[in-house]
Short mmCIF file of C-alpha atoms in Angstrom, two decimals:
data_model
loop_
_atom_site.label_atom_id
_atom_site.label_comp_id
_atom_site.label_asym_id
_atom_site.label_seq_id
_atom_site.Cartn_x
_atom_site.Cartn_y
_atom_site.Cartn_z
CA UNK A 12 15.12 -7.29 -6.53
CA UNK A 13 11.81 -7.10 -7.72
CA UNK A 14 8.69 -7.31 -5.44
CA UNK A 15 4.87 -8.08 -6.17
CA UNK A 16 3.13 -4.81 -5.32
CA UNK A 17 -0.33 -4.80 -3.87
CA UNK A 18 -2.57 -1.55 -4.11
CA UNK A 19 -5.25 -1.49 -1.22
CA UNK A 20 -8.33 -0.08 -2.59
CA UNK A 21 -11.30 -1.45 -1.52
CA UNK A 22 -12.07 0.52 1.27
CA UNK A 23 -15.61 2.31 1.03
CA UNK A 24 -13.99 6.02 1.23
CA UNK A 25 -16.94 7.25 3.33
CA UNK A 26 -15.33 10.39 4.82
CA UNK A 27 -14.02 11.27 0.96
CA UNK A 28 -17.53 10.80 -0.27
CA UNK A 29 -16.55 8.72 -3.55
CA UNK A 30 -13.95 6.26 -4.46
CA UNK A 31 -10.45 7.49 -3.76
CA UNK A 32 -8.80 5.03 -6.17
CA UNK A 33 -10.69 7.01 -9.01
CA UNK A 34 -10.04 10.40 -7.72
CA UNK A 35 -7.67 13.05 -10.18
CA UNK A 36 -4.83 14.61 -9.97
CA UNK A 37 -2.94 16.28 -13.14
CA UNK A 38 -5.37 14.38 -15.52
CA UNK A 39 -4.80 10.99 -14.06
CA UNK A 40 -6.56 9.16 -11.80
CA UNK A 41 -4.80 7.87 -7.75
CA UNK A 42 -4.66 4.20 -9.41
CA UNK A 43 -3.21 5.03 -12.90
CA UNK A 44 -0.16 7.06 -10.84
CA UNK A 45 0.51 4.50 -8.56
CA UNK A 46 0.60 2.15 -10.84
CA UNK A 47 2.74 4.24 -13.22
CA UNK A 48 5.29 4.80 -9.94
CA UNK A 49 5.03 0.94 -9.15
CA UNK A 50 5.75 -0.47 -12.39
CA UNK A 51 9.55 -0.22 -12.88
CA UNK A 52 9.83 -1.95 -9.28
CA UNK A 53 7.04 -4.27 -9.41
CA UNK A 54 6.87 -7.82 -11.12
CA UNK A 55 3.50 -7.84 -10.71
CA UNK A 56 0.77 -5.69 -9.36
CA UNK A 57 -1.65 -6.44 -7.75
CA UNK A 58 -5.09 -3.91 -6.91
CA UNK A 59 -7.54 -5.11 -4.43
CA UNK A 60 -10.71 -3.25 -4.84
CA UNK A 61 -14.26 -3.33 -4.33
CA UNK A 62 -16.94 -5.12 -7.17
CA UNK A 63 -18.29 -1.26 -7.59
CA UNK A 64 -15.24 -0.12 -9.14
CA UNK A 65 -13.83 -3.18 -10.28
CA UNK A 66 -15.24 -2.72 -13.95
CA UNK A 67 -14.28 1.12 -14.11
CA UNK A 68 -10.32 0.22 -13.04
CA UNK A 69 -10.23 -2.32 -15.28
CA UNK A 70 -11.25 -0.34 -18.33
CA UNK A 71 -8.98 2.22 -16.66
CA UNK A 72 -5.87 -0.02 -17.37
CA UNK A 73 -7.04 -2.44 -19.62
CA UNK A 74 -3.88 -1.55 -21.84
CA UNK A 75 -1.11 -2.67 -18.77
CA UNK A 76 0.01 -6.38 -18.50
CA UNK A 77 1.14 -7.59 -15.64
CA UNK A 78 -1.59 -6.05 -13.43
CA UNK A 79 -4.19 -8.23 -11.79
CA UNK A 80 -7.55 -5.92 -10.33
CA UNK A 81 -9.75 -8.20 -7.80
CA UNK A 82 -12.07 -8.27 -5.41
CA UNK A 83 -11.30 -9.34 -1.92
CA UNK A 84 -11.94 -13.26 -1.06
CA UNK A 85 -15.60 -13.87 -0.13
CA UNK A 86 -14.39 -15.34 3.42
CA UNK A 87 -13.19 -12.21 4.43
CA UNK A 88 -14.94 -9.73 2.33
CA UNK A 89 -15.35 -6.05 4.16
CA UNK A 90 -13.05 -7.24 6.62
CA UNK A 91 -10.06 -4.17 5.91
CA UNK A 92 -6.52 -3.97 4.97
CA UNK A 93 -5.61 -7.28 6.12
CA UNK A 94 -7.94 -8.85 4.24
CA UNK A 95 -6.68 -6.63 0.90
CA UNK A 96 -3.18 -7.74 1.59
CA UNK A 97 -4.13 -11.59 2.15
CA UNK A 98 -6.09 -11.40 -1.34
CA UNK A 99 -2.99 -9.81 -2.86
CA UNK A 100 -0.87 -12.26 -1.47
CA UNK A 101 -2.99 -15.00 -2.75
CA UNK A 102 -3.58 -14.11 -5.87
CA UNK A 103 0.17 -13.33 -6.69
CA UNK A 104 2.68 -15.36 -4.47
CA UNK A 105 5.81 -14.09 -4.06
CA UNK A 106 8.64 -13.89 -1.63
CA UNK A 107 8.48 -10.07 -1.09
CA UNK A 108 5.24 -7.55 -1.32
CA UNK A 109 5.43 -3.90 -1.22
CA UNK A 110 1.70 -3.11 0.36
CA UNK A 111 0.27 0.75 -0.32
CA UNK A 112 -2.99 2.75 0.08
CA UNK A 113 -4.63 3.94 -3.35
CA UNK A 114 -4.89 7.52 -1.55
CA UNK A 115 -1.18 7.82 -1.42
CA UNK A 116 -0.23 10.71 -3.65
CA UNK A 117 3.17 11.58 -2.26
CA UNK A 118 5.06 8.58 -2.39
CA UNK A 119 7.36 8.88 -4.99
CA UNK A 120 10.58 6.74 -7.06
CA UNK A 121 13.19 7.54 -4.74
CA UNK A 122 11.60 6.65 -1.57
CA UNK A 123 11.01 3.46 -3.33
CA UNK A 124 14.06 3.46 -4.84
CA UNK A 125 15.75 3.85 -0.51
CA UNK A 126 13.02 0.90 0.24
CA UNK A 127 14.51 -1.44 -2.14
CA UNK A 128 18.48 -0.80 -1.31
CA UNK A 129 17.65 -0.53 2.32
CA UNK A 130 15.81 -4.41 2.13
CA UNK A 131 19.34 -5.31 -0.03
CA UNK A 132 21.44 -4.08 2.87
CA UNK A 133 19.55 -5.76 5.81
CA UNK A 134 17.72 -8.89 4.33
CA UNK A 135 16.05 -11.65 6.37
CA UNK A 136 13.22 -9.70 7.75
CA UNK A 137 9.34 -10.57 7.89
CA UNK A 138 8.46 -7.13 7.52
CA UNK A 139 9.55 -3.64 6.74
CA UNK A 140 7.59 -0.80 8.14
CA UNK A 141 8.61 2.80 8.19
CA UNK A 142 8.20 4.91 11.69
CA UNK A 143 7.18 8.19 10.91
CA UNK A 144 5.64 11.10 13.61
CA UNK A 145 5.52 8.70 16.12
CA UNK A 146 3.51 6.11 14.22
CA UNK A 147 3.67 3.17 12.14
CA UNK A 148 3.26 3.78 8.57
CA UNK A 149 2.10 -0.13 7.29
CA UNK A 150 1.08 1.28 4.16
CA UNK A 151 4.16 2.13 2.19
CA UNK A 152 5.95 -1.18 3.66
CA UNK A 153 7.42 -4.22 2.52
CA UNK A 154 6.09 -7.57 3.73
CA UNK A 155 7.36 -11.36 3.23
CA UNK A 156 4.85 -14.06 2.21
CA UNK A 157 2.85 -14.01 5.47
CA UNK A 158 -0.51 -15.14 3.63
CA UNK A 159 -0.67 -17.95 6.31
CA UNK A 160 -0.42 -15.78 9.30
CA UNK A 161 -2.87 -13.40 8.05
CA UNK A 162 -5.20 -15.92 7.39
CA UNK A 163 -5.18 -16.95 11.03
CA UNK A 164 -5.84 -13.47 12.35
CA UNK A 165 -9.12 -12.89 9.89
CA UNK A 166 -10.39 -16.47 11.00
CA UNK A 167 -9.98 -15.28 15.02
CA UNK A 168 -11.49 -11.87 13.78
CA UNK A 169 -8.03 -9.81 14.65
CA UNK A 170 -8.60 -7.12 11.65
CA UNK A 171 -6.00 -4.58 12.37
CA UNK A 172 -2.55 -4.45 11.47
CA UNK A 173 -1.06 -3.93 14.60
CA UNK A 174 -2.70 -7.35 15.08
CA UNK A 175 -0.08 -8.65 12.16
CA UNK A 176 2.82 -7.06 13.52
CA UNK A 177 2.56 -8.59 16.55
CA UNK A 178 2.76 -12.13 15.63
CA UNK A 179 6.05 -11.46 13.57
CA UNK A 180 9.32 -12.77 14.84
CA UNK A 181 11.73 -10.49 13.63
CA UNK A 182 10.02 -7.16 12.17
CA UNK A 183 11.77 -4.04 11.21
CA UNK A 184 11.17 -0.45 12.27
CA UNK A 185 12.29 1.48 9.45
CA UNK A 186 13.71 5.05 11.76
CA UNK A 187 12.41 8.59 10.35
CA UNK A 188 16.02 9.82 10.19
CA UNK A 189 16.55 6.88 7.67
CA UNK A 190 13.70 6.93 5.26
CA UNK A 191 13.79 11.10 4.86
CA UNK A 192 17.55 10.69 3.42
CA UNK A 193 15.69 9.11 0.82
CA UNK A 194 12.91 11.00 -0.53
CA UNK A 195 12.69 14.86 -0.76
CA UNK A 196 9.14 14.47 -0.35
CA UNK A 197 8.15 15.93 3.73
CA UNK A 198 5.39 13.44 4.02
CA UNK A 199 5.49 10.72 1.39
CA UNK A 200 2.75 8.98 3.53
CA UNK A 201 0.00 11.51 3.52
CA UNK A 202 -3.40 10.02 3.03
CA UNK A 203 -6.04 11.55 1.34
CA UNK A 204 -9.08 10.95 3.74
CA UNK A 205 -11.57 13.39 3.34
CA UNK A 206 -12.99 16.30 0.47
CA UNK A 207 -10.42 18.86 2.00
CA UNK A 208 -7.40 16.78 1.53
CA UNK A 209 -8.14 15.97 -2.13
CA UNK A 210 -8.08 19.78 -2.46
CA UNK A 211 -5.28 20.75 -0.57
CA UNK A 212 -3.38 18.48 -2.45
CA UNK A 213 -4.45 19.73 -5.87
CA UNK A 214 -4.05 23.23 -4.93
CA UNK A 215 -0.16 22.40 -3.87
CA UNK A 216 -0.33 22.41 -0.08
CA UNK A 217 1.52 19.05 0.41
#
């Protein structure tokens, strides 16, 4: 099983202060590392980003094949995640899409690695979202091709992706007590958001 991954980085980072995608860590920038860790389980990846940064990624990466940078589609330009995942999907169909945030540091092979046998084991779902601390974590999940029904949330203005969720039939809530048997990592979904993340997790603290 191989899945299209799509790298959600066209936010405008205002709380960080600059672009997330491009921030360091060990000598390599967020969107070099994730697409390092996405690469053995991707077919094709896929980074949505904004036309400010477009140019610098690209030179960033200009050496990998199989990786497609782009802007979001002028219809729904600005318009958040969704619209990221429904330029993904568009630009490189496929049957299954693992959707991340380009301020993901944590997440790591083996969680991927559980993702990936754990779709295997239970397959026929529209969706795959892990449950972690009480919340929904959309942004280390697998997705079918849902372009369509995305589409018809942006054009009704429904921007959030609790919005998404709740127009799928048969979604699955990946439990906490399943995903942690899979990753030695304690939170593989920890964002960087703001100045004082980046630097607690360059000094070790996560």
């Amino acid at each position: 099983m191989m899945w299209t991954s799509i790298i959600l980085a066209g936010g405008a980072s205002r709380r960080m202060g600059q672009p997330k995608a491009l921030l360091s860590i060990e000598n390599k920038t967020m969107v070099e590392r994730l697409v390092d860790l996405l690469r053995p389980f991707s077919s094709v990846v896929v980074i949505v980003v904004r036309e400010q940064e477009q140019e610098t990624i690209s030179a960033l990466l200009q050496k990998e094949t199989a990786v497609h940078i782009v802007t979001d589609d002028p219809r729904y330009k600005g318009e958040g995640p969704l619209a990221g995942m429904y330029t993904g999907m568009k630009t490189a169909p496929a049957q299954s899409y693992f959707v991340c945030a380009c301020d993901m540091p944590c997440l790591d092979g083996d969680y991927l690695q559980g993702l990936k046998q754990f779709i295997q084991d239970k397959p026929g779902y529209e969706a795959y979202v892990p449950f972690a601390g009480g919340q929904y974590q959309p942004f280390a999940a697998v997705y079918g091709e849902l372009a369509a029904e995305i589409e018809g949330l942006l054009q009704r203005s429904r921007k959030r992706w609790i919005d998404l969720f709740s127009v799928l039939k048969n979604g699955y809530l990946i439990p906490e007590e399943e995903w942690r048997s899979w990753t030695k990592q304690p939170d593989p979904f920890f964002n960087m958001n703001t100045p004082e993340d980046y630097k607690r997790m360059r000094s070790g603290w996560v």
